[in-house]
Tab-separated table of C-alpha atoms (C1' of nucleotides) in Angstrom:
chain	number	residue	atom	x	y	z
A	15	MET	CA	110.587	64.885	108.833
A	16	THR	CA	111.619	67.542	110.966
A	17	PRO	CA	110.199	68.303	114.569
A	18	SER	CA	107.282	70.841	114.948
A	19	PRO	CA	108.650	73.672	116.409
A	20	ALA	CA	107.074	74.842	120.440
A	21	ALA	CA	103.532	75.037	120.089
A	22	GLY	CA	101.205	77.955	120.943
A	23	THR	CA	103.666	80.274	118.507
A	24	ARG	CA	100.893	80.604	115.775
A	25	PRO	CA	102.207	83.054	113.052
A	26	GLU	CA	100.590	86.330	113.404
A	27	ARG	CA	99.145	86.476	109.534
A	28	THR	CA	96.544	88.849	108.797
A	29	ARG	CA	93.876	88.295	106.478
A	30	ARG	CA	92.521	91.832	105.662
A	31	ASN	CA	90.483	90.857	102.463
A	32	SER	CA	87.973	88.337	103.144
A	33	PRO	CA	87.949	88.503	106.014
A	34	GLY	CA	86.401	84.566	107.422
A	35	ARG	CA	88.569	82.202	104.548
A	36	ASP	CA	91.336	80.989	105.639
A	37	ARG	CA	92.647	80.027	102.621
A	38	LEU	CA	92.947	81.961	98.851
A	39	ASN	CA	90.713	82.183	95.954
A	40	ARG	CA	90.205	82.703	92.311
A	41	THR	CA	87.492	84.245	92.934
A	42	GLN	CA	88.644	86.494	96.094
A	43	LEU	CA	91.912	87.407	93.651
A	44	VAL	CA	89.598	88.655	91.050
A	45	ASP	CA	87.411	90.532	93.411
A	46	SER	CA	90.117	92.461	94.457
A	47	ALA	CA	92.008	92.725	91.326
A	48	ILE	CA	89.233	94.559	90.062
A	49	ALA	CA	88.188	96.566	93.184
A	50	VAL	CA	92.953	97.521	92.815
A	51	ALA	CA	92.184	98.764	88.913
A	52	ASP	CA	88.890	100.460	90.307
A	53	ALA	CA	90.365	102.690	92.872
A	54	GLU	CA	93.963	102.785	91.100
A	55	GLY	CA	94.440	102.213	87.474
A	56	LEU	CA	95.343	98.645	86.483
A	57	ASP	CA	98.923	100.341	87.130
A	58	ALA	CA	98.580	99.136	90.468
A	59	VAL	CA	97.181	95.553	89.260
A	60	THR	CA	100.291	94.297	90.578
A	61	ILE	CA	101.178	90.704	91.732
A	62	ARG	CA	102.811	91.492	94.982
A	63	ARG	CA	99.786	94.312	95.394
A	64	ILE	CA	97.177	91.684	95.438
A	65	ALA	CA	98.854	89.214	97.321
A	66	ALA	CA	99.937	92.218	100.280
A	67	GLU	CA	96.049	92.716	100.110
A	68	HIS	CA	95.648	89.296	100.640
A	69	GLY	CA	98.105	88.834	103.302
A	70	VAL	CA	100.201	87.052	101.180
A	71	THR	CA	103.121	86.923	99.518
A	72	ALA	CA	103.765	87.172	96.296
A	73	MET	CA	105.143	84.066	95.312
A	74	ALA	CA	101.030	82.359	96.976
A	75	LEU	CA	99.612	83.598	93.163
A	76	TYR	CA	100.888	81.821	91.405
A	77	TRP	CA	99.402	78.650	92.613
A	78	HIS	CA	96.004	79.930	91.651
A	79	PHE	CA	97.038	81.492	88.626
A	80	LYS	CA	99.975	80.917	85.414
A	81	ASP	CA	101.433	84.222	85.606
A	82	LYS	CA	100.376	87.022	85.330
A	83	ASP	CA	98.084	87.050	81.815
A	84	GLU	CA	96.303	85.117	83.800
A	85	LEU	CA	94.871	86.913	85.811
A	86	LEU	CA	94.309	89.580	83.740
A	87	ASP	CA	92.148	86.817	81.573
A	88	ALA	CA	89.978	86.095	85.132
A	89	ILE	CA	88.872	89.461	85.324
A	90	ALA	CA	87.939	89.824	81.347
A	91	GLU	CA	86.051	86.320	81.865
A	92	ARG	CA	83.958	88.906	84.606
A	93	LEU	CA	83.118	90.893	82.577
A	94	PHE	CA	81.571	88.474	79.877
A	95	ALA	CA	80.906	86.405	82.895
A	96	ASP	CA	79.001	90.047	84.611
A	97	THR	CA	76.625	89.885	81.607
A	98	THR	CA	73.397	88.852	81.838
A	99	LEU	CA	71.699	87.985	78.104
A	100	PRO	CA	68.371	88.617	77.814
A	101	PRO	CA	65.564	85.772	77.382
A	102	ILE	CA	65.542	84.751	73.065
A	103	ASP	CA	62.286	86.808	72.512
A	104	SER	CA	60.331	88.120	69.468
A	105	ARG	CA	61.072	91.148	69.312
A	106	PRO	CA	63.298	92.422	66.083
A	107	TRP	CA	66.827	91.653	65.615
A	108	ASP	CA	68.129	95.595	66.344
A	109	GLU	CA	66.163	95.087	70.266
A	110	GLN	CA	67.197	92.247	70.823
A	111	LEU	CA	70.767	93.575	69.829
A	112	THR	CA	70.253	97.158	71.541
A	113	THR	CA	69.395	95.431	74.696
A	114	ILE	CA	72.390	92.724	74.614
A	115	PHE	CA	74.520	95.310	74.325
A	116	GLU	CA	73.556	97.793	77.541
A	117	SER	CA	74.065	94.649	78.843
A	118	PHE	CA	77.503	94.349	78.623
A	119	LEU	CA	77.112	98.158	79.556
A	120	SER	CA	75.574	97.932	82.593
A	121	ALA	CA	77.914	94.787	83.711
A	122	VAL	CA	81.364	96.748	82.788
A	123	ARG	CA	80.629	100.395	83.232
A	124	PRO	CA	81.568	100.074	86.600
A	125	HIS	CA	84.686	99.422	85.928
A	126	PRO	CA	86.303	101.945	83.279
A	127	ALA	CA	89.902	101.534	84.186
A	128	VAL	CA	89.816	96.626	83.296
A	129	ALA	CA	87.594	97.505	79.942
A	130	GLY	CA	89.795	96.958	77.781
A	131	LEU	CA	90.979	94.062	78.653
A	132	ALA	CA	87.652	92.496	77.178
A	133	MET	CA	88.426	93.373	74.070
A	134	ARG	CA	91.206	90.719	72.544
A	135	ARG	CA	89.356	87.998	75.184
A	136	VAL	CA	86.590	87.218	74.709
A	137	PHE	CA	87.150	83.965	73.120
A	138	SER	CA	89.496	82.880	76.237
A	139	SER	CA	86.422	81.863	78.667
A	140	PRO	CA	82.339	80.679	78.158
A	141	ALA	CA	81.425	83.398	79.214
A	142	GLY	CA	83.073	85.977	76.861
A	143	LEU	CA	81.700	82.897	73.855
A	144	ASP	CA	77.918	83.575	75.008
A	145	VAL	CA	77.970	86.806	74.351
A	146	ALA	CA	80.134	86.938	71.293
A	147	GLU	CA	78.277	83.768	69.735
A	148	ARG	CA	74.384	85.633	70.503
A	149	THR	CA	75.177	88.905	68.471
A	150	LEU	CA	76.178	87.240	65.616
A	151	THR	CA	72.541	85.308	66.300
A	152	GLU	CA	71.179	88.728	66.458
A	153	LEU	CA	72.704	90.009	63.172
A	154	ARG	CA	72.808	86.844	61.145
A	155	ARG	CA	68.575	87.210	61.861
A	156	GLY	CA	68.760	91.120	60.545
A	157	GLY	CA	70.571	89.789	56.710
A	158	PHE	CA	73.945	89.755	56.936
A	159	SER	CA	76.641	87.803	55.707
A	160	LEU	CA	78.421	85.879	58.374
A	161	GLU	CA	81.850	87.186	57.408
A	162	GLN	CA	79.922	90.380	57.495
A	163	ALA	CA	78.394	89.249	61.440
A	164	SER	CA	81.918	88.339	62.293
A	165	ASP	CA	84.055	91.915	61.272
A	166	ILE	CA	80.906	94.125	63.001
A	167	ALA	CA	80.617	91.652	66.226
A	168	CYS	CA	84.306	92.237	66.655
A	169	TYR	CA	83.938	96.077	65.957
A	170	VAL	CA	81.194	96.276	68.371
A	171	LEU	CA	82.341	94.563	71.178
A	172	ALA	CA	85.103	97.254	70.423
A	173	ALA	CA	83.385	99.691	70.373
A	174	LEU	CA	80.978	99.686	73.329
A	175	ILE	CA	84.539	98.707	75.117
A	176	ALA	CA	85.493	102.099	73.541
A	177	LEU	CA	82.433	103.883	75.078
A	178	VAL	CA	83.679	102.630	78.325
A	179	THR	CA	87.516	103.568	78.323
A	180	ALA	CA	86.621	107.073	77.399
A	181	ASP	CA	83.481	108.361	80.235
A	182	PRO	CA	83.435	111.853	79.658
A	183	CYS	CA	83.657	111.472	83.591
A	184	HIS	CA	86.051	109.111	84.278
A	185	PRO	CA	87.905	110.961	82.494
A	186	SER	CA	91.546	110.146	84.998
A	187	SER	CA	91.635	106.291	85.739
A	188	GLY	CA	92.131	106.401	89.781
A	189	ALA	CA	94.697	109.168	90.982
A	190	ASP	CA	91.794	111.884	89.863
A	191	ASP	CA	93.069	114.776	92.794
A	192	ASP	CA	89.771	116.339	89.671
A	193	GLU	CA	93.026	118.938	90.832
A	194	LEU	CA	94.034	117.362	87.872
A	195	LEU	CA	90.927	118.395	85.766
A	196	ARG	CA	90.133	122.034	87.309
A	197	GLU	CA	93.655	122.453	85.514
A	198	LYS	CA	92.386	120.174	82.450
A	199	LYS	CA	89.434	122.412	81.540
A	200	ALA	CA	91.497	125.776	82.707
A	201	LEU	CA	93.938	125.328	79.763
A	202	LEU	CA	90.526	124.051	77.078
A	203	GLY	CA	89.403	127.531	78.741
A	204	SER	CA	91.999	129.523	78.538
A	205	LEU	CA	92.478	128.565	74.425
A	206	SER	CA	92.228	131.370	71.906
A	207	ALA	CA	88.924	131.605	71.198
A	208	GLU	CA	89.054	131.785	66.950
A	209	GLN	CA	91.617	129.224	66.879
A	210	TYR	CA	89.687	126.983	69.119
A	211	PRO	CA	86.223	127.760	68.524
A	212	ASN	CA	84.560	124.816	69.658
A	213	ILE	CA	86.278	123.398	72.303
A	214	VAL	CA	86.757	126.784	74.484
A	215	ALA	CA	82.936	127.016	74.445
A	216	SER	CA	82.994	123.371	75.168
A	217	ALA	CA	85.767	123.154	78.059
A	218	GLY	CA	83.553	122.468	81.146
A	219	LEU	CA	80.995	119.513	78.592
A	220	LEU	CA	85.089	118.369	77.574
A	221	THR	CA	86.452	117.086	80.855
A	222	GLY	CA	82.680	116.051	82.125
A	223	THR	CA	79.219	114.959	80.933
A	224	ALA	CA	76.446	116.246	82.589
A	225	ASN	CA	74.306	113.597	82.093
A	226	PRO	CA	76.647	109.940	82.076
A	227	ASP	CA	73.102	108.031	81.613
A	228	ASN	CA	72.389	109.957	78.776
A	229	TYR	CA	75.413	109.516	76.510
A	230	PHE	CA	75.586	105.261	77.282
A	231	ALA	CA	72.313	106.123	75.651
A	232	ILE	CA	73.037	108.256	72.721
A	233	GLY	CA	76.411	104.936	72.605
A	234	VAL	CA	73.787	102.909	71.909
A	235	ARG	CA	71.915	104.056	69.462
A	236	GLN	CA	74.193	105.131	67.774
A	237	ILE	CA	76.342	101.729	68.036
A	238	VAL	CA	72.661	100.335	66.680
A	239	GLY	CA	71.908	102.482	64.210
A	240	GLY	CA	74.696	102.408	62.351
A	241	ILE	CA	74.101	98.536	62.271
A	242	ARG	CA	71.178	99.049	61.041
A	243	ALA	CA	72.228	101.700	58.528
A	244	THR	CA	75.233	98.370	56.092
A	245	ALA	CA	71.451	96.537	56.611
A	246	PRO	CA	70.972	94.765	53.221
B	13	MET	CA	139.872	122.013	85.649
B	14	THR	CA	140.944	117.474	85.441
B	15	PRO	CA	143.679	117.378	82.823
B	16	SER	CA	141.889	115.760	79.014
B	17	PRO	CA	142.547	112.177	78.647
B	18	ALA	CA	145.420	111.196	75.930
B	19	ALA	CA	144.142	112.172	73.025
B	20	GLY	CA	143.120	109.130	69.912
B	21	THR	CA	140.710	107.830	71.839
B	22	ARG	CA	136.953	109.045	71.240
B	23	PRO	CA	134.640	106.641	73.463
B	24	GLU	CA	133.083	104.190	70.145
B	25	ARG	CA	129.393	104.851	70.569
B	26	THR	CA	127.749	103.456	67.447
B	27	ARG	CA	124.089	105.632	66.794
B	28	ARG	CA	122.328	101.182	65.399
B	29	ASN	CA	119.674	103.720	64.083
B	30	SER	CA	119.192	106.860	61.747
B	31	PRO	CA	122.640	107.386	61.372
B	32	GLY	CA	124.855	110.387	60.186
B	33	ARG	CA	122.823	111.997	63.133
B	34	ASP	CA	125.070	112.897	66.324
B	35	ARG	CA	122.656	113.866	69.226
B	36	LEU	CA	119.562	112.864	69.784
B	37	ASN	CA	116.318	114.488	69.661
B	38	ARG	CA	112.254	114.146	71.227
B	39	THR	CA	111.938	113.078	66.432
B	40	GLN	CA	113.964	110.381	66.354
B	41	LEU	CA	113.211	108.735	69.770
B	42	VAL	CA	109.445	109.288	69.058
B	43	ASP	CA	110.024	107.279	65.077
B	44	SER	CA	112.044	104.445	67.570
B	45	ALA	CA	109.100	104.410	69.567
B	46	ILE	CA	106.452	103.381	67.559
B	47	ALA	CA	109.145	101.252	65.234
B	48	VAL	CA	109.311	99.205	67.998
B	49	ALA	CA	105.570	98.520	69.199
B	50	ASP	CA	104.898	98.538	65.648
B	51	ALA	CA	107.192	95.379	66.177
B	52	GLU	CA	106.951	94.037	69.563
B	53	GLY	CA	104.452	94.983	71.314
B	54	LEU	CA	104.105	98.463	73.674
B	55	ASP	CA	105.327	96.947	76.334
B	56	ALA	CA	108.347	96.255	75.137
B	57	VAL	CA	109.251	99.954	74.663
B	58	THR	CA	110.629	101.066	77.228
B	59	ILE	CA	113.122	104.210	78.545
B	60	ARG	CA	116.149	101.444	78.616
B	61	ARG	CA	115.440	100.066	75.385
B	62	ILE	CA	114.713	103.573	72.768
B	63	ALA	CA	117.771	104.575	74.550
B	64	ALA	CA	119.799	100.760	73.542
B	65	GLU	CA	118.652	101.163	70.394
B	66	HIS	CA	119.835	105.031	69.516
B	67	GLY	CA	123.438	103.416	71.546
B	68	VAL	CA	123.088	105.699	74.493
B	69	THR	CA	122.269	105.432	77.915
B	70	ALA	CA	118.772	104.951	79.762
B	71	MET	CA	119.520	108.591	81.157
B	72	ALA	CA	120.078	109.976	78.056
B	73	LEU	CA	116.217	110.434	77.208
B	74	TYR	CA	115.256	112.600	80.603
B	75	TRP	CA	116.890	114.757	78.345
B	76	HIS	CA	114.720	115.202	75.876
B	77	PHE	CA	111.376	113.946	77.625
B	78	LYS	CA	110.045	114.686	81.509
B	79	ASP	CA	109.193	111.178	82.258
B	80	LYS	CA	108.300	108.255	80.376
B	81	ASP	CA	104.636	109.456	80.404
B	82	GLU	CA	106.120	112.286	78.169
B	83	LEU	CA	107.288	110.099	75.214
B	84	LEU	CA	104.072	108.270	75.278
B	85	ASP	CA	102.431	111.660	75.283
B	86	ALA	CA	104.223	112.428	72.396
B	87	ILE	CA	103.467	109.448	70.245
B	88	ALA	CA	99.528	109.981	70.718
B	89	GLU	CA	100.896	113.214	69.392
B	90	ARG	CA	102.559	112.185	66.037
B	91	LEU	CA	99.856	110.581	65.341
B	92	PHE	CA	97.392	113.590	65.695
B	93	ALA	CA	100.538	115.129	63.848
B	94	ASP	CA	99.566	112.581	61.075
B	95	THR	CA	96.099	113.222	60.860
B	96	THR	CA	96.290	115.695	57.075
B	97	LEU	CA	92.596	117.435	58.132
B	98	PRO	CA	90.475	117.545	54.469
B	99	PRO	CA	89.986	121.162	53.481
B	100	ILE	CA	87.038	123.082	54.189
B	101	ASP	CA	84.689	122.660	51.502
B	102	SER	CA	81.115	122.398	50.689
B	103	ARG	CA	80.600	118.903	50.832
B	104	PRO	CA	77.307	117.863	53.476
B	105	TRP	CA	78.604	118.051	57.132
B	106	ASP	CA	77.830	113.983	56.742
B	107	GLU	CA	81.150	113.692	53.747
B	108	GLN	CA	83.504	115.917	55.690
B	109	LEU	CA	82.828	114.067	58.299
B	110	THR	CA	83.712	110.462	56.412
B	111	THR	CA	87.119	112.374	55.048
B	112	ILE	CA	88.018	113.446	58.451
B	113	PHE	CA	87.623	110.081	60.157
B	114	GLU	CA	88.827	108.206	57.459
B	115	SER	CA	92.351	110.241	57.383
B	116	PHE	CA	92.391	109.775	60.785
B	117	LEU	CA	92.647	106.028	60.154
B	118	SER	CA	94.704	106.254	57.357
B	119	ALA	CA	97.468	108.245	59.493
B	120	VAL	CA	96.407	105.088	62.735
B	121	ARG	CA	96.361	102.624	60.996
B	122	PRO	CA	99.981	101.323	60.579
B	123	HIS	CA	99.825	101.578	64.306
B	124	PRO	CA	97.559	100.018	66.327
B	125	ALA	CA	99.940	98.339	69.270
B	126	VAL	CA	99.769	102.773	69.943
B	127	ALA	CA	96.389	103.560	68.911
B	128	GLY	CA	95.262	103.548	72.087
B	129	LEU	CA	97.765	106.541	73.484
B	130	ALA	CA	95.169	109.276	71.578
B	131	MET	CA	92.557	107.636	73.676
B	132	ARG	CA	93.343	110.392	76.401
B	133	ARG	CA	95.684	112.894	74.609
B	134	VAL	CA	93.481	115.117	72.069
B	135	PHE	CA	94.169	117.978	74.246
B	136	SER	CA	97.767	117.650	74.708
B	137	SER	CA	98.877	119.094	71.666
B	138	PRO	CA	98.221	121.380	68.410
B	139	ALA	CA	97.531	118.102	65.868
B	140	GLY	CA	94.759	116.626	68.676
B	141	LEU	CA	93.063	119.877	69.316
B	142	ASP	CA	92.786	120.395	65.330
B	143	VAL	CA	91.462	117.757	64.519
B	144	ALA	CA	88.875	118.423	67.525
B	145	GLU	CA	88.062	121.690	66.352
B	146	ARG	CA	86.965	120.556	62.933
B	147	THR	CA	85.143	117.099	64.482
B	148	LEU	CA	83.078	119.167	66.430
B	149	THR	CA	82.446	122.260	64.174
B	150	GLU	CA	80.720	119.581	61.150
B	151	LEU	CA	78.479	118.172	63.936
B	152	ARG	CA	77.515	121.133	64.990
B	153	ARG	CA	77.202	122.250	60.855
B	154	GLY	CA	74.685	118.892	61.159
B	155	GLY	CA	72.892	120.414	64.191
B	156	PHE	CA	73.972	118.847	66.921
B	157	SER	CA	74.523	120.926	69.967
B	158	LEU	CA	76.924	121.569	72.149
B	159	GLU	CA	76.813	118.889	74.577
B	160	GLN	CA	75.531	115.964	72.443
B	161	ALA	CA	78.567	117.407	70.209
B	162	SER	CA	81.140	116.694	72.698
B	163	ASP	CA	80.281	113.719	73.565
B	164	ILE	CA	79.592	112.290	70.259
B	165	ALA	CA	83.424	113.579	69.763
B	166	CYS	CA	83.871	112.224	72.796
B	167	TYR	CA	83.112	108.785	71.571
B	168	VAL	CA	83.776	109.159	68.052
B	169	LEU	CA	87.783	108.926	68.597
B	170	ALA	CA	87.075	106.278	70.774
B	171	ALA	CA	85.768	103.842	68.687
B	172	LEU	CA	87.890	104.896	65.632
B	173	ILE	CA	90.355	103.569	67.887
B	174	ALA	CA	88.249	101.128	68.364
B	175	LEU	CA	88.441	100.051	65.084
B	176	VAL	CA	92.096	100.099	64.667
B	177	THR	CA	92.206	98.332	67.472
B	178	ALA	CA	89.914	95.211	67.192
B	179	ASP	CA	91.623	94.545	63.547
B	180	PRO	CA	90.790	90.972	63.341
B	181	CYS	CA	94.217	91.117	60.730
B	182	HIS	CA	96.429	92.167	63.566
B	183	PRO	CA	94.890	89.502	65.993
B	184	SER	CA	98.600	89.591	68.595
B	185	SER	CA	100.543	92.905	69.118
B	186	GLY	CA	103.762	91.639	67.798
B	187	ALA	CA	105.354	88.360	68.939
B	188	ASP	CA	102.947	86.400	66.956
B	189	ASP	CA	104.265	84.130	65.570
B	190	ASP	CA	100.863	82.732	63.358
B	191	GLU	CA	101.571	79.625	65.225
B	192	LEU	CA	98.966	80.473	67.930
B	193	LEU	CA	96.495	82.806	66.122
B	194	ARG	CA	96.591	78.687	64.437
B	195	GLU	CA	96.178	77.250	67.892
B	196	LYS	CA	93.497	80.015	67.887
B	197	LYS	CA	91.217	79.168	65.248
B	198	ALA	CA	91.742	75.405	65.286
B	199	LEU	CA	89.782	76.033	69.286
B	200	LEU	CA	87.400	77.435	68.014
B	201	GLY	CA	86.728	75.157	65.932
B	202	SER	CA	86.751	72.951	67.437
B	203	LEU	CA	83.301	74.028	70.045
B	204	SER	CA	80.078	72.594	70.953
B	205	ALA	CA	78.972	73.410	66.744
B	206	GLU	CA	75.420	73.067	68.428
B	207	GLN	CA	76.338	75.838	71.312
B	208	TYR	CA	78.156	77.677	69.502
B	209	PRO	CA	77.383	77.777	65.796
B	210	ASN	CA	77.718	81.071	64.570
B	211	ILE	CA	81.194	81.552	65.509
B	212	VAL	CA	82.102	77.929	64.879
B	213	ALA	CA	81.316	78.686	61.314
B	214	SER	CA	83.122	81.794	60.981
B	215	ALA	CA	86.502	80.234	63.239
B	216	GLY	CA	88.668	81.433	60.580
B	217	LEU	CA	87.043	85.666	59.729
B	218	LEU	CA	87.146	85.469	63.178
B	219	THR	CA	90.394	85.657	63.397
B	220	GLY	CA	91.609	87.080	60.065
B	221	THR	CA	88.879	88.960	58.360
B	222	ALA	CA	89.253	87.966	54.277
B	223	ASN	CA	89.511	92.342	53.151
B	224	PRO	CA	90.935	95.159	56.068
B	225	ASP	CA	90.291	97.434	53.534
B	226	ASN	CA	86.300	96.424	53.515
B	227	TYR	CA	86.727	95.890	57.866
B	228	PHE	CA	87.021	99.349	57.805
B	229	ALA	CA	85.706	100.957	55.243
B	230	ILE	CA	81.880	99.063	57.182
B	231	GLY	CA	83.250	101.276	60.370
B	232	VAL	CA	83.178	104.953	58.689
B	233	ARG	CA	79.809	103.311	57.078
B	234	GLN	CA	78.992	102.920	60.269
B	235	ILE	CA	80.458	105.300	62.893
B	236	VAL	CA	78.636	107.980	60.283
B	237	GLY	CA	75.866	106.523	59.391
B	238	GLY	CA	75.124	106.349	63.500
B	239	ILE	CA	75.595	110.261	63.470
B	240	ARG	CA	73.179	111.017	61.433
B	241	ALA	CA	70.145	107.801	62.748
B	242	THR	CA	70.439	110.381	65.824
B	243	ALA	CA	71.269	113.540	64.222
B	244	PRO	CA	67.912	115.477	65.142
C	26	DA	C1'	123.610	121.633	76.803
C	27	DC	C1'	123.324	117.071	76.396
C	28	DC	C1'	125.162	112.588	78.712
C	29	DT	C1'	126.889	109.370	82.161
C	30	DG	C1'	127.486	106.134	86.302
C	31	DA	C1'	126.291	104.082	90.663
C	32	DA	C1'	121.882	104.130	93.343
C	33	DC	C1'	117.226	103.088	94.680
C	34	DA	C1'	112.474	101.432	94.539
C	35	DC	C1'	110.077	98.622	92.618
C	36	DC	C1'	108.190	95.391	88.587
C	37	DG	C1'	107.329	89.702	87.312
C	38	DT	C1'	108.336	85.137	87.325
C	39	DT	C1'	111.538	80.548	88.956
C	40	DC	C1'	113.168	77.916	92.312
C	41	DA	C1'	114.184	75.022	95.927
C	42	DA	C1'	111.536	74.437	100.532
C	43	DG	C1'	108.469	74.372	103.703
C	44	DT	C1'	104.191	72.534	106.137
D	2	DA	C1'	97.561	71.007	98.429
D	3	DC	C1'	99.196	75.696	98.959
D	4	DC	C1'	102.374	78.783	100.588
D	5	DT	C1'	107.594	80.937	101.400
D	6	DG	C1'	112.650	82.417	101.292
D	7	DA	C1'	116.086	83.599	97.855
D	8	DA	C1'	117.568	84.847	93.777
D	9	DC	C1'	116.994	86.526	89.024
D	10	DA	C1'	116.941	89.703	85.422
D	11	DC	C1'	114.015	93.458	84.064
D	12	DC	C1'	112.128	98.720	85.037
D	13	DG	C1'	111.355	103.625	85.855
D	14	DT	C1'	113.589	107.543	87.821
D	15	DT	C1'	116.759	110.476	91.384
D	16	DC	C1'	121.138	113.083	91.534
D	17	DA	C1'	126.035	113.608	91.921
D	18	DA	C1'	129.246	114.193	87.878
D	19	DG	C1'	131.544	114.923	83.423
D	20	DT	C1'	132.221	117.056	79.186
DNA sequence: ACCTGAACACCGTTCAAGT
DNA sequence: ACCTGAACACCGTTCAAGT
């Protein structure tokens, strides 16, 4: 309809991320959303920010996601999709559960800032459904009733996420200049030693575990051990 | 300096909440922040909203709190302050831990929307420090090293909060018309029964526990049981 | 000491319009 | 099909000013 403008003047958009792709897609957008969250915390994940990350207008995202919540859904979905469920074999149910949990932790540990998003979104994606179904299966093999299995599955997912979110090695969610960390350590160390002997003694430990792998290993052992303790 | 305006015309401010008090204070503001969160979710807790709740300008809050984060700190502090620690007695360490956890749960269960705020703020208030110190004490009585006790205390707090946040009885965080709930239940029930047999079978259970008290009781038993399972 | 008014930089989102 | 521009209602926060 309108005559084309004088040729030769291409708009100088610069696609900063994912070079080579000319058009956006959900996968890339989720990629950079997670990257931004990892680097600067979940609060930095903003429609406008993710758009800018791709050299594009904020409204462009609304073509790919109905609204911000759908973007967050997609982030959670990614966490479940990155969980590689172990093949079903003949090991006892509690060992299988352990492997499932470890696999989920491997997927979520690198992204503590978005871990919490997975909590209420297990049933919103095929990947999440797979994890839930598999967990329920093993719990039933352990002799739990349907209702018990549901309650436990619900709690266990939350506990695993809690383990990641509470990871003493990631005290702040991004903008930690480790200046704040030293401040906190100093604050804890300067407390009344007769009122808070254990806190003062472990001031260094409470602000960052010596061995994170060990922390997570113990966490899984506690979760599975707790389930076994309530098994019929 | 300036002449006073004609007498008799008092400003018609209406203090809607906490009738009887003429001036704001932190306690009231935290009260209504928690009330708003309970009713409409944490996102509804806004400086401007809480101010309006007291018939006051948004900027008025900045006299009582340095910024919004300090308001959130105060909410978390309240949760710990509402935790009534049991007196130290001669019962075994794991029973004492159980009582501590139950007490914390009683304080937090009514306010799932703000439970997550307590996670990173244990060491920011005397009440939080008391809970942490007491937990560490009992863990050390159980024979754990200082490092083990720190890791476990860190995780256990998160697990208790997870228990509340994941409570299947509070599926949404406020604006749940139980229309969404029926939708979700229907969605789960309509899944492929051979792909997700357990999820389909427990569709009703996963969207709301029959017995919440039982859910929390099992949760505590699992947490304490898990700790006992890793005890020396 | 305690609160207001106006202003700033930022949100998410809608809607018509461009190519 | 995919993206832009302008606009709206909302944030948190600062700063000078009022009483």
